[in-house]
Amino acid sequence: MVIKVFVATSSGSTAIKKKQQEVVGFLEANKIDFQQMDIAGDEDNRKWMRENVPGEKKPQNGIPLPPQIFNEERYCGDFESFFSAKEENVIYSFLGLAPPPGTKESEKSDATDETEAHAEGKADEGAHEEDQPAQSPTEDQQDEEEVKQEEGEEKQEVGEENQEEKQEEGDEKQEAEEQEES
């Protein structure tokens, strides 16, 4: 399996260049085999990338910007998805690759395998379904819960900022009134 990173080698945007460099640098540093596919100099690459990015991942104008990451024909994600997977130490599953031994991601995978093997062993011993331990939430469920929690924290921060702004406006009005009285 080959990871394909679609980049624009002659991009005028420094933000796009930085994102591309971060993806490529990370893959190189972790010795993950990949191919850079230039969309600036190769119309076929540009067309293929645009056709294969899923509709829900395309921006409002319909033209996805690099970097876009694929494993062969399977879409992995854009820079934001890559960055999230990197931060959560799930980059190998994001890329559709088996994690190398000794990585945090492989340790998580090994722990999951042991838990599943233990549960299967109990089932083989004739244990009833109600005797088996409750299944832990799936990765997707955990991700959804984290997103909800982050959104809640963001709303709380926005609320606190609005409160501070209102307090400042009130203080300014009071000062203006005091000056008018003088």
Short mmCIF file of N, CA and C in Angstrom, two decimals:
data_model
loop_
_atom_site.label_atom_id
_atom_site.label_comp_id
_atom_site.label_asym_id
_atom_site.label_seq_id
_atom_site.Cartn_x
_atom_site.Cartn_y
_atom_site.Cartn_z
N MET A 1 0.83 -1.18 0.00
CA MET A 1 0.00 0.00 0.00
C MET A 1 0.88 1.24 0.00
N VAL A 2 0.52 2.17 -0.87
CA VAL A 2 1.30 3.39 -0.99
C VAL A 2 0.46 4.59 -0.56
N ILE A 3 1.03 5.37 0.32
CA ILE A 3 0.38 6.61 0.74
C ILE A 3 0.69 7.65 -0.32
N LYS A 4 -0.35 8.36 -0.77
CA LYS A 4 -0.18 9.42 -1.76
C LYS A 4 -0.55 10.74 -1.11
N VAL A 5 0.37 11.68 -1.18
CA VAL A 5 0.13 13.01 -0.64
C VAL A 5 0.08 13.96 -1.82
N PHE A 6 -1.09 14.53 -2.06
CA PHE A 6 -1.26 15.47 -3.17
C PHE A 6 -0.86 16.86 -2.69
N VAL A 7 0.15 17.43 -3.36
CA VAL A 7 0.70 18.73 -2.99
C VAL A 7 0.75 19.63 -4.21
N ALA A 8 0.93 20.91 -3.97
CA ALA A 8 1.14 21.88 -5.05
C ALA A 8 2.54 22.45 -4.86
N THR A 9 3.47 22.02 -5.69
CA THR A 9 4.86 22.44 -5.52
C THR A 9 5.07 23.92 -5.79
N SER A 10 4.17 24.53 -6.54
CA SER A 10 4.34 25.97 -6.83
C SER A 10 3.19 26.79 -6.27
N SER A 11 2.77 26.45 -5.05
CA SER A 11 1.69 27.19 -4.41
C SER A 11 2.16 28.57 -3.97
N GLY A 12 1.31 29.55 -4.14
CA GLY A 12 1.63 30.91 -3.70
C GLY A 12 1.25 31.13 -2.25
N SER A 13 0.53 30.20 -1.66
CA SER A 13 0.05 30.34 -0.29
C SER A 13 1.07 29.75 0.69
N THR A 14 1.55 30.59 1.60
CA THR A 14 2.49 30.08 2.60
C THR A 14 1.80 29.11 3.56
N ALA A 15 0.51 29.31 3.83
CA ALA A 15 -0.22 28.41 4.71
C ALA A 15 -0.27 27.00 4.11
N ILE A 16 -0.55 26.92 2.82
CA ILE A 16 -0.60 25.61 2.14
C ILE A 16 0.79 24.99 2.14
N LYS A 17 1.81 25.79 1.87
CA LYS A 17 3.18 25.27 1.86
C LYS A 17 3.55 24.69 3.22
N LYS A 18 3.22 25.40 4.30
CA LYS A 18 3.54 24.93 5.64
C LYS A 18 2.82 23.62 5.96
N LYS A 19 1.55 23.54 5.59
CA LYS A 19 0.79 22.31 5.84
C LYS A 19 1.38 21.14 5.07
N GLN A 20 1.73 21.39 3.81
CA GLN A 20 2.34 20.33 3.00
C GLN A 20 3.66 19.88 3.61
N GLN A 21 4.48 20.84 4.04
CA GLN A 21 5.77 20.51 4.63
C GLN A 21 5.59 19.71 5.92
N GLU A 22 4.58 20.06 6.71
CA GLU A 22 4.35 19.34 7.96
C GLU A 22 3.97 17.88 7.69
N VAL A 23 3.09 17.64 6.73
CA VAL A 23 2.68 16.28 6.40
C VAL A 23 3.88 15.48 5.87
N VAL A 24 4.55 16.03 4.88
CA VAL A 24 5.69 15.34 4.26
C VAL A 24 6.80 15.11 5.27
N GLY A 25 7.11 16.12 6.07
CA GLY A 25 8.15 15.99 7.09
C GLY A 25 7.84 14.91 8.10
N PHE A 26 6.58 14.85 8.53
CA PHE A 26 6.17 13.83 9.50
C PHE A 26 6.32 12.43 8.91
N LEU A 27 5.85 12.26 7.68
CA LEU A 27 5.94 10.95 7.03
C LEU A 27 7.41 10.54 6.86
N GLU A 28 8.25 11.48 6.45
CA GLU A 28 9.67 11.18 6.28
C GLU A 28 10.31 10.82 7.62
N ALA A 29 10.03 11.61 8.65
CA ALA A 29 10.63 11.38 9.97
C ALA A 29 10.23 10.03 10.55
N ASN A 30 9.04 9.58 10.23
CA ASN A 30 8.56 8.30 10.75
C ASN A 30 8.76 7.15 9.77
N LYS A 31 9.51 7.44 8.71
CA LYS A 31 9.86 6.43 7.70
C LYS A 31 8.62 5.71 7.15
N ILE A 32 7.61 6.50 6.86
CA ILE A 32 6.39 5.98 6.25
C ILE A 32 6.52 6.21 4.75
N ASP A 33 6.45 5.12 3.97
CA ASP A 33 6.57 5.25 2.52
C ASP A 33 5.40 6.03 1.95
N PHE A 34 5.71 6.97 1.08
CA PHE A 34 4.67 7.77 0.45
C PHE A 34 5.17 8.31 -0.87
N GLN A 35 4.24 8.78 -1.69
CA GLN A 35 4.56 9.44 -2.95
C GLN A 35 3.96 10.83 -2.91
N GLN A 36 4.74 11.81 -3.34
CA GLN A 36 4.19 13.16 -3.51
C GLN A 36 3.61 13.25 -4.90
N MET A 37 2.39 13.66 -4.99
CA MET A 37 1.71 13.82 -6.28
C MET A 37 1.48 15.31 -6.49
N ASP A 38 2.20 15.91 -7.44
CA ASP A 38 2.12 17.34 -7.68
C ASP A 38 0.88 17.67 -8.52
N ILE A 39 0.02 18.52 -7.97
CA ILE A 39 -1.17 18.93 -8.72
C ILE A 39 -0.93 20.22 -9.50
N ALA A 40 0.17 20.90 -9.19
CA ALA A 40 0.45 22.15 -9.89
C ALA A 40 1.03 21.89 -11.28
N GLY A 41 1.83 20.85 -11.39
CA GLY A 41 2.50 20.59 -12.65
C GLY A 41 1.91 19.43 -13.43
N ASP A 42 0.92 18.75 -12.88
CA ASP A 42 0.36 17.57 -13.54
C ASP A 42 -1.16 17.63 -13.50
N GLU A 43 -1.76 17.94 -14.61
CA GLU A 43 -3.22 18.09 -14.70
C GLU A 43 -3.94 16.79 -14.33
N ASP A 44 -3.37 15.63 -14.69
CA ASP A 44 -3.99 14.35 -14.35
C ASP A 44 -4.07 14.15 -12.84
N ASN A 45 -3.00 14.51 -12.13
CA ASN A 45 -3.00 14.41 -10.67
C ASN A 45 -4.06 15.32 -10.07
N ARG A 46 -4.13 16.56 -10.58
CA ARG A 46 -5.11 17.51 -10.07
C ARG A 46 -6.53 16.99 -10.28
N LYS A 47 -6.80 16.50 -11.48
CA LYS A 47 -8.12 15.99 -11.80
C LYS A 47 -8.46 14.79 -10.93
N TRP A 48 -7.51 13.86 -10.78
CA TRP A 48 -7.75 12.66 -9.97
C TRP A 48 -8.06 13.03 -8.53
N MET A 49 -7.27 13.95 -7.95
CA MET A 49 -7.47 14.36 -6.57
C MET A 49 -8.86 14.98 -6.40
N ARG A 50 -9.22 15.90 -7.27
CA ARG A 50 -10.51 16.58 -7.16
C ARG A 50 -11.69 15.61 -7.28
N GLU A 51 -11.55 14.60 -8.14
CA GLU A 51 -12.63 13.63 -8.34
C GLU A 51 -12.75 12.66 -7.17
N ASN A 52 -11.66 12.40 -6.44
CA ASN A 52 -11.66 11.37 -5.42
C ASN A 52 -11.77 11.86 -3.99
N VAL A 53 -11.76 13.16 -3.78
CA VAL A 53 -12.05 13.69 -2.45
C VAL A 53 -13.56 13.61 -2.27
N PRO A 54 -14.04 12.96 -1.20
CA PRO A 54 -15.50 12.84 -1.00
C PRO A 54 -16.19 14.20 -0.92
N GLY A 55 -17.42 14.24 -1.37
CA GLY A 55 -18.19 15.49 -1.41
C GLY A 55 -18.26 16.21 -0.09
N GLU A 56 -18.43 15.47 1.02
CA GLU A 56 -18.56 16.12 2.33
C GLU A 56 -17.25 16.73 2.80
N LYS A 57 -16.14 16.36 2.19
CA LYS A 57 -14.83 16.90 2.57
C LYS A 57 -14.40 18.07 1.68
N LYS A 58 -15.19 18.35 0.65
CA LYS A 58 -14.85 19.46 -0.25
C LYS A 58 -15.33 20.77 0.35
N PRO A 59 -14.56 21.85 0.17
CA PRO A 59 -15.01 23.15 0.66
C PRO A 59 -16.21 23.65 -0.13
N GLN A 60 -16.78 24.76 0.28
CA GLN A 60 -17.99 25.29 -0.35
C GLN A 60 -17.80 25.54 -1.84
N ASN A 61 -16.59 25.96 -2.23
CA ASN A 61 -16.38 26.22 -3.66
C ASN A 61 -16.17 24.94 -4.46
N GLY A 62 -16.09 23.80 -3.76
CA GLY A 62 -16.00 22.51 -4.44
C GLY A 62 -14.61 22.10 -4.85
N ILE A 63 -13.60 22.94 -4.60
CA ILE A 63 -12.23 22.63 -5.01
C ILE A 63 -11.38 22.38 -3.77
N PRO A 64 -11.04 21.11 -3.52
CA PRO A 64 -10.23 20.80 -2.33
C PRO A 64 -8.79 21.29 -2.51
N LEU A 65 -8.25 21.83 -1.44
CA LEU A 65 -6.88 22.35 -1.47
C LEU A 65 -5.91 21.30 -0.93
N PRO A 66 -4.67 21.34 -1.42
CA PRO A 66 -3.67 20.43 -0.89
C PRO A 66 -3.24 20.87 0.52
N PRO A 67 -2.68 19.98 1.30
CA PRO A 67 -2.44 18.58 1.00
C PRO A 67 -3.69 17.72 1.22
N GLN A 68 -3.86 16.73 0.36
CA GLN A 68 -4.91 15.72 0.48
C GLN A 68 -4.18 14.38 0.53
N ILE A 69 -4.64 13.48 1.40
CA ILE A 69 -3.90 12.24 1.64
C ILE A 69 -4.77 11.04 1.29
N PHE A 70 -4.17 10.10 0.55
CA PHE A 70 -4.84 8.87 0.14
C PHE A 70 -3.95 7.68 0.45
N ASN A 71 -4.57 6.53 0.67
CA ASN A 71 -3.85 5.26 0.73
C ASN A 71 -4.31 4.51 -0.50
N GLU A 72 -3.47 4.48 -1.53
CA GLU A 72 -3.84 3.98 -2.86
C GLU A 72 -5.05 4.78 -3.33
N GLU A 73 -6.22 4.13 -3.45
CA GLU A 73 -7.43 4.80 -3.93
C GLU A 73 -8.31 5.30 -2.77
N ARG A 74 -8.01 4.87 -1.54
CA ARG A 74 -8.85 5.20 -0.38
C ARG A 74 -8.47 6.57 0.18
N TYR A 75 -9.48 7.43 0.33
CA TYR A 75 -9.25 8.76 0.87
C TYR A 75 -9.01 8.67 2.37
N CYS A 76 -7.92 9.26 2.83
CA CYS A 76 -7.62 9.29 4.26
C CYS A 76 -8.11 10.60 4.88
N GLY A 77 -7.77 11.73 4.24
CA GLY A 77 -8.23 13.01 4.77
C GLY A 77 -7.38 14.17 4.31
N ASP A 78 -7.73 15.34 4.83
CA ASP A 78 -7.01 16.57 4.51
C ASP A 78 -6.04 16.88 5.66
N PHE A 79 -5.47 18.08 5.65
CA PHE A 79 -4.49 18.43 6.67
C PHE A 79 -5.11 18.41 8.07
N GLU A 80 -6.32 18.95 8.22
CA GLU A 80 -6.94 19.01 9.55
C GLU A 80 -7.15 17.61 10.11
N SER A 81 -7.60 16.67 9.26
CA SER A 81 -7.79 15.29 9.70
C SER A 81 -6.45 14.66 10.07
N PHE A 82 -5.45 14.91 9.26
CA PHE A 82 -4.10 14.40 9.52
C PHE A 82 -3.59 14.93 10.85
N PHE A 83 -3.73 16.22 11.07
CA PHE A 83 -3.24 16.84 12.29
C PHE A 83 -3.94 16.25 13.52
N SER A 84 -5.25 16.07 13.44
CA SER A 84 -6.00 15.48 14.56
C SER A 84 -5.52 14.06 14.85
N ALA A 85 -5.34 13.27 13.80
CA ALA A 85 -4.88 11.89 13.98
C ALA A 85 -3.48 11.87 14.60
N LYS A 86 -2.65 12.80 14.19
CA LYS A 86 -1.28 12.88 14.73
C LYS A 86 -1.34 13.24 16.21
N GLU A 87 -2.17 14.19 16.57
CA GLU A 87 -2.28 14.62 17.97
C GLU A 87 -2.85 13.51 18.86
N GLU A 88 -3.72 12.69 18.30
CA GLU A 88 -4.36 11.61 19.07
C GLU A 88 -3.57 10.30 19.01
N ASN A 89 -2.39 10.34 18.36
CA ASN A 89 -1.55 9.15 18.21
C ASN A 89 -2.27 8.00 17.51
N VAL A 90 -3.05 8.33 16.48
CA VAL A 90 -3.73 7.29 15.69
C VAL A 90 -3.42 7.47 14.20
N ILE A 91 -2.22 7.96 13.92
CA ILE A 91 -1.86 8.29 12.54
C ILE A 91 -1.84 7.06 11.65
N TYR A 92 -1.42 5.91 12.18
CA TYR A 92 -1.35 4.72 11.33
C TYR A 92 -2.74 4.23 10.95
N SER A 93 -3.67 4.25 11.87
CA SER A 93 -5.03 3.85 11.50
C SER A 93 -5.64 4.88 10.56
N PHE A 94 -5.32 6.18 10.75
CA PHE A 94 -5.77 7.23 9.83
C PHE A 94 -5.29 6.93 8.41
N LEU A 95 -4.03 6.49 8.31
CA LEU A 95 -3.45 6.19 7.00
C LEU A 95 -3.83 4.80 6.48
N GLY A 96 -4.50 4.01 7.31
CA GLY A 96 -4.88 2.66 6.90
C GLY A 96 -3.70 1.70 6.92
N LEU A 97 -2.74 1.97 7.82
CA LEU A 97 -1.54 1.13 7.94
C LEU A 97 -1.50 0.46 9.30
N ALA A 98 -0.81 -0.67 9.36
CA ALA A 98 -0.61 -1.34 10.65
C ALA A 98 0.47 -0.57 11.40
N PRO A 99 0.23 -0.26 12.67
CA PRO A 99 1.24 0.48 13.43
C PRO A 99 2.46 -0.39 13.69
N PRO A 100 3.66 0.19 13.61
CA PRO A 100 4.85 -0.59 13.90
C PRO A 100 4.92 -0.95 15.39
N PRO A 101 5.55 -2.07 15.73
CA PRO A 101 5.65 -2.46 17.14
C PRO A 101 6.37 -1.38 17.96
N GLY A 102 5.91 -1.19 19.17
CA GLY A 102 6.55 -0.24 20.06
C GLY A 102 5.98 1.16 20.02
N THR A 103 5.04 1.43 19.11
CA THR A 103 4.43 2.76 19.07
C THR A 103 3.23 2.78 20.00
N LYS A 104 2.82 3.98 20.42
CA LYS A 104 1.65 4.10 21.29
C LYS A 104 0.42 3.50 20.62
N GLU A 105 0.33 3.71 19.33
CA GLU A 105 -0.84 3.20 18.60
C GLU A 105 -0.85 1.67 18.59
N SER A 106 0.33 1.03 18.46
CA SER A 106 0.37 -0.43 18.46
C SER A 106 0.06 -0.96 19.85
N GLU A 107 0.47 -0.22 20.90
CA GLU A 107 0.15 -0.63 22.26
C GLU A 107 -1.36 -0.60 22.48
N LYS A 108 -2.02 0.43 21.97
CA LYS A 108 -3.48 0.50 22.07
C LYS A 108 -4.11 -0.68 21.34
N SER A 109 -3.59 -0.97 20.16
CA SER A 109 -4.09 -2.07 19.35
C SER A 109 -3.89 -3.39 20.06
N ASP A 110 -2.70 -3.61 20.67
CA ASP A 110 -2.42 -4.84 21.40
C ASP A 110 -3.36 -4.99 22.58
N ALA A 111 -3.61 -3.90 23.30
CA ALA A 111 -4.51 -3.95 24.45
C ALA A 111 -5.91 -4.32 24.00
N THR A 112 -6.35 -3.77 22.88
CA THR A 112 -7.67 -4.09 22.35
C THR A 112 -7.74 -5.56 21.95
N ASP A 113 -6.68 -6.05 21.30
CA ASP A 113 -6.64 -7.46 20.90
C ASP A 113 -6.72 -8.37 22.11
N GLU A 114 -5.99 -8.04 23.20
CA GLU A 114 -6.01 -8.85 24.40
C GLU A 114 -7.39 -8.85 25.03
N THR A 115 -8.04 -7.70 25.07
CA THR A 115 -9.38 -7.60 25.64
C THR A 115 -10.36 -8.44 24.84
N GLU A 116 -10.26 -8.36 23.51
CA GLU A 116 -11.15 -9.15 22.66
C GLU A 116 -10.89 -10.64 22.83
N ALA A 117 -9.62 -11.02 22.91
CA ALA A 117 -9.28 -12.43 23.09
C ALA A 117 -9.80 -12.92 24.43
N HIS A 118 -9.70 -12.10 25.46
CA HIS A 118 -10.19 -12.47 26.78
C HIS A 118 -11.71 -12.66 26.76
N ALA A 119 -12.41 -11.75 26.10
CA ALA A 119 -13.87 -11.84 25.98
C ALA A 119 -14.27 -13.08 25.19
N GLU A 120 -13.53 -13.39 24.10
CA GLU A 120 -13.82 -14.58 23.31
C GLU A 120 -13.59 -15.84 24.13
N GLY A 121 -12.52 -15.83 24.95
CA GLY A 121 -12.23 -16.98 25.81
C GLY A 121 -13.36 -17.24 26.77
N LYS A 122 -13.94 -16.20 27.35
CA LYS A 122 -15.08 -16.36 28.25
C LYS A 122 -16.27 -16.93 27.52
N ALA A 123 -16.51 -16.46 26.30
CA ALA A 123 -17.64 -16.95 25.53
C ALA A 123 -17.45 -18.43 25.23
N ASP A 124 -16.22 -18.83 24.93
CA ASP A 124 -15.94 -20.23 24.63
C ASP A 124 -16.15 -21.11 25.85
N GLU A 125 -15.99 -20.56 27.05
CA GLU A 125 -16.16 -21.34 28.26
C GLU A 125 -17.63 -21.52 28.61
N GLY A 126 -18.50 -21.00 27.79
CA GLY A 126 -19.93 -21.18 28.02
C GLY A 126 -20.54 -20.06 28.84
N ALA A 127 -19.87 -18.96 29.00
CA ALA A 127 -20.41 -17.84 29.76
C ALA A 127 -21.59 -17.25 29.00
N HIS A 128 -22.57 -16.77 29.73
CA HIS A 128 -23.74 -16.16 29.11
C HIS A 128 -23.42 -14.72 28.75
N GLU A 129 -24.18 -14.18 27.79
CA GLU A 129 -23.93 -12.81 27.34
C GLU A 129 -23.99 -11.82 28.49
N GLU A 130 -24.94 -12.01 29.44
CA GLU A 130 -25.06 -11.05 30.51
C GLU A 130 -23.89 -11.12 31.48
N ASP A 131 -23.13 -12.21 31.46
CA ASP A 131 -21.96 -12.35 32.33
C ASP A 131 -20.75 -11.63 31.77
N GLN A 132 -20.78 -11.30 30.47
CA GLN A 132 -19.62 -10.68 29.86
C GLN A 132 -19.57 -9.20 30.22
N PRO A 133 -18.33 -8.66 30.35
CA PRO A 133 -18.21 -7.24 30.70
C PRO A 133 -18.77 -6.35 29.60
N ALA A 134 -19.25 -5.19 30.02
CA ALA A 134 -19.80 -4.24 29.04
C ALA A 134 -18.68 -3.82 28.09
N GLN A 135 -19.05 -3.68 26.82
CA GLN A 135 -18.07 -3.27 25.81
C GLN A 135 -17.72 -1.80 26.03
N SER A 136 -16.46 -1.49 25.89
CA SER A 136 -16.06 -0.10 25.99
C SER A 136 -16.48 0.64 24.73
N PRO A 137 -16.65 1.96 24.82
CA PRO A 137 -17.09 2.71 23.64
C PRO A 137 -16.09 2.56 22.49
N THR A 138 -16.62 2.60 21.28
CA THR A 138 -15.76 2.50 20.10
C THR A 138 -14.96 3.79 19.97
N GLU A 139 -13.95 3.76 19.11
CA GLU A 139 -13.13 4.95 18.88
C GLU A 139 -13.99 6.10 18.38
N ASP A 140 -14.94 5.78 17.47
CA ASP A 140 -15.81 6.83 16.93
C ASP A 140 -16.65 7.45 18.04
N GLN A 141 -17.16 6.61 18.95
CA GLN A 141 -17.97 7.13 20.05
C GLN A 141 -17.12 8.01 20.96
N GLN A 142 -15.88 7.58 21.21
CA GLN A 142 -14.99 8.39 22.04
C GLN A 142 -14.68 9.71 21.35
N ASP A 143 -14.44 9.66 20.03
CA ASP A 143 -14.15 10.88 19.27
C ASP A 143 -15.34 11.84 19.34
N GLU A 144 -16.56 11.30 19.16
CA GLU A 144 -17.76 12.14 19.22
C GLU A 144 -17.88 12.79 20.59
N GLU A 145 -17.61 12.03 21.64
CA GLU A 145 -17.71 12.55 23.00
C GLU A 145 -16.69 13.66 23.22
N GLU A 146 -15.46 13.47 22.71
CA GLU A 146 -14.43 14.50 22.85
C GLU A 146 -14.84 15.77 22.11
N VAL A 147 -15.40 15.62 20.90
CA VAL A 147 -15.83 16.78 20.11
C VAL A 147 -16.92 17.52 20.86
N LYS A 148 -17.90 16.78 21.42
CA LYS A 148 -18.98 17.42 22.17
C LYS A 148 -18.42 18.19 23.36
N GLN A 149 -17.45 17.56 24.05
CA GLN A 149 -16.85 18.20 25.21
C GLN A 149 -16.11 19.47 24.80
N GLU A 150 -15.35 19.40 23.70
CA GLU A 150 -14.62 20.57 23.22
C GLU A 150 -15.58 21.68 22.81
N GLU A 151 -16.69 21.30 22.13
CA GLU A 151 -17.66 22.31 21.71
C GLU A 151 -18.27 22.99 22.93
N GLY A 152 -18.54 22.20 23.97
CA GLY A 152 -19.10 22.76 25.20
C GLY A 152 -18.14 23.74 25.84
N GLU A 153 -16.84 23.37 25.86
CA GLU A 153 -15.83 24.25 26.44
C GLU A 153 -15.71 25.53 25.62
N GLU A 154 -15.78 25.41 24.27
CA GLU A 154 -15.70 26.59 23.42
C GLU A 154 -16.89 27.51 23.67
N LYS A 155 -18.09 26.92 23.80
CA LYS A 155 -19.28 27.74 24.06
C LYS A 155 -19.14 28.46 25.40
N GLN A 156 -18.59 27.75 26.38
CA GLN A 156 -18.41 28.36 27.69
C GLN A 156 -17.42 29.52 27.60
N GLU A 157 -16.32 29.33 26.85
CA GLU A 157 -15.33 30.39 26.68
C GLU A 157 -15.94 31.58 25.98
N VAL A 158 -16.74 31.34 24.93
CA VAL A 158 -17.39 32.43 24.21
C VAL A 158 -18.34 33.18 25.14
N GLY A 159 -19.07 32.44 25.96
CA GLY A 159 -19.99 33.06 26.92
C GLY A 159 -19.24 33.94 27.91
N GLU A 160 -18.10 33.43 28.39
CA GLU A 160 -17.30 34.21 29.33
C GLU A 160 -16.75 35.46 28.66
N GLU A 161 -16.31 35.33 27.39
CA GLU A 161 -15.80 36.49 26.66
C GLU A 161 -16.90 37.53 26.48
N ASN A 162 -18.11 37.07 26.13
CA ASN A 162 -19.23 38.00 25.95
C ASN A 162 -19.54 38.72 27.26
N GLN A 163 -19.48 37.98 28.36
CA GLN A 163 -19.75 38.57 29.66
C GLN A 163 -18.71 39.65 29.97
N GLU A 164 -17.44 39.36 29.68
CA GLU A 164 -16.37 40.34 29.93
C GLU A 164 -16.58 41.58 29.07
N GLU A 165 -16.97 41.38 27.79
CA GLU A 165 -17.21 42.51 26.90
C GLU A 165 -18.34 43.39 27.43
N LYS A 166 -19.43 42.75 27.88
CA LYS A 166 -20.56 43.51 28.42
C LYS A 166 -20.14 44.28 29.66
N GLN A 167 -19.31 43.66 30.51
CA GLN A 167 -18.83 44.33 31.72
C GLN A 167 -17.99 45.55 31.34
N GLU A 168 -17.12 45.38 30.34
CA GLU A 168 -16.28 46.49 29.90
C GLU A 168 -17.13 47.61 29.32
N GLU A 169 -18.17 47.26 28.53
CA GLU A 169 -19.05 48.28 27.96
C GLU A 169 -19.77 49.03 29.07
N GLY A 170 -20.21 48.29 30.09
CA GLY A 170 -20.89 48.92 31.23
C GLY A 170 -19.96 49.87 31.96
N ASP A 171 -18.71 49.44 32.16
CA ASP A 171 -17.72 50.29 32.84
C ASP A 171 -17.47 51.55 32.03
N GLU A 172 -17.37 51.41 30.70
CA GLU A 172 -17.13 52.56 29.85
C GLU A 172 -18.30 53.54 29.90
N LYS A 173 -19.53 53.01 29.90
CA LYS A 173 -20.71 53.89 29.98
C LYS A 173 -20.70 54.66 31.29
N GLN A 174 -20.38 53.94 32.38
CA GLN A 174 -20.38 54.56 33.69
C GLN A 174 -19.33 55.68 33.73
N GLU A 175 -18.16 55.43 33.18
CA GLU A 175 -17.12 56.46 33.15
C GLU A 175 -17.57 57.67 32.33
N ALA A 176 -18.23 57.40 31.20
CA ALA A 176 -18.69 58.50 30.35
C ALA A 176 -19.73 59.34 31.09
N GLU A 177 -20.64 58.67 31.81
CA GLU A 177 -21.66 59.39 32.55
C GLU A 177 -21.04 60.23 33.67
N GLU A 178 -20.02 59.68 34.33
CA GLU A 178 -19.37 60.40 35.41
C GLU A 178 -18.65 61.64 34.86
N GLN A 179 -18.06 61.51 33.66
CA GLN A 179 -17.38 62.64 33.04
C GLN A 179 -18.38 63.72 32.65
N GLU A 180 -19.55 63.31 32.17
CA GLU A 180 -20.57 64.28 31.77
C GLU A 180 -21.08 65.04 32.98
N GLU A 181 -21.17 64.38 34.12
CA GLU A 181 -21.65 65.02 35.34
C GLU A 181 -20.64 66.03 35.87
N SER A 182 -19.36 65.82 35.60
CA SER A 182 -18.30 66.71 36.14
C SER A 182 -18.30 68.04 35.45
#
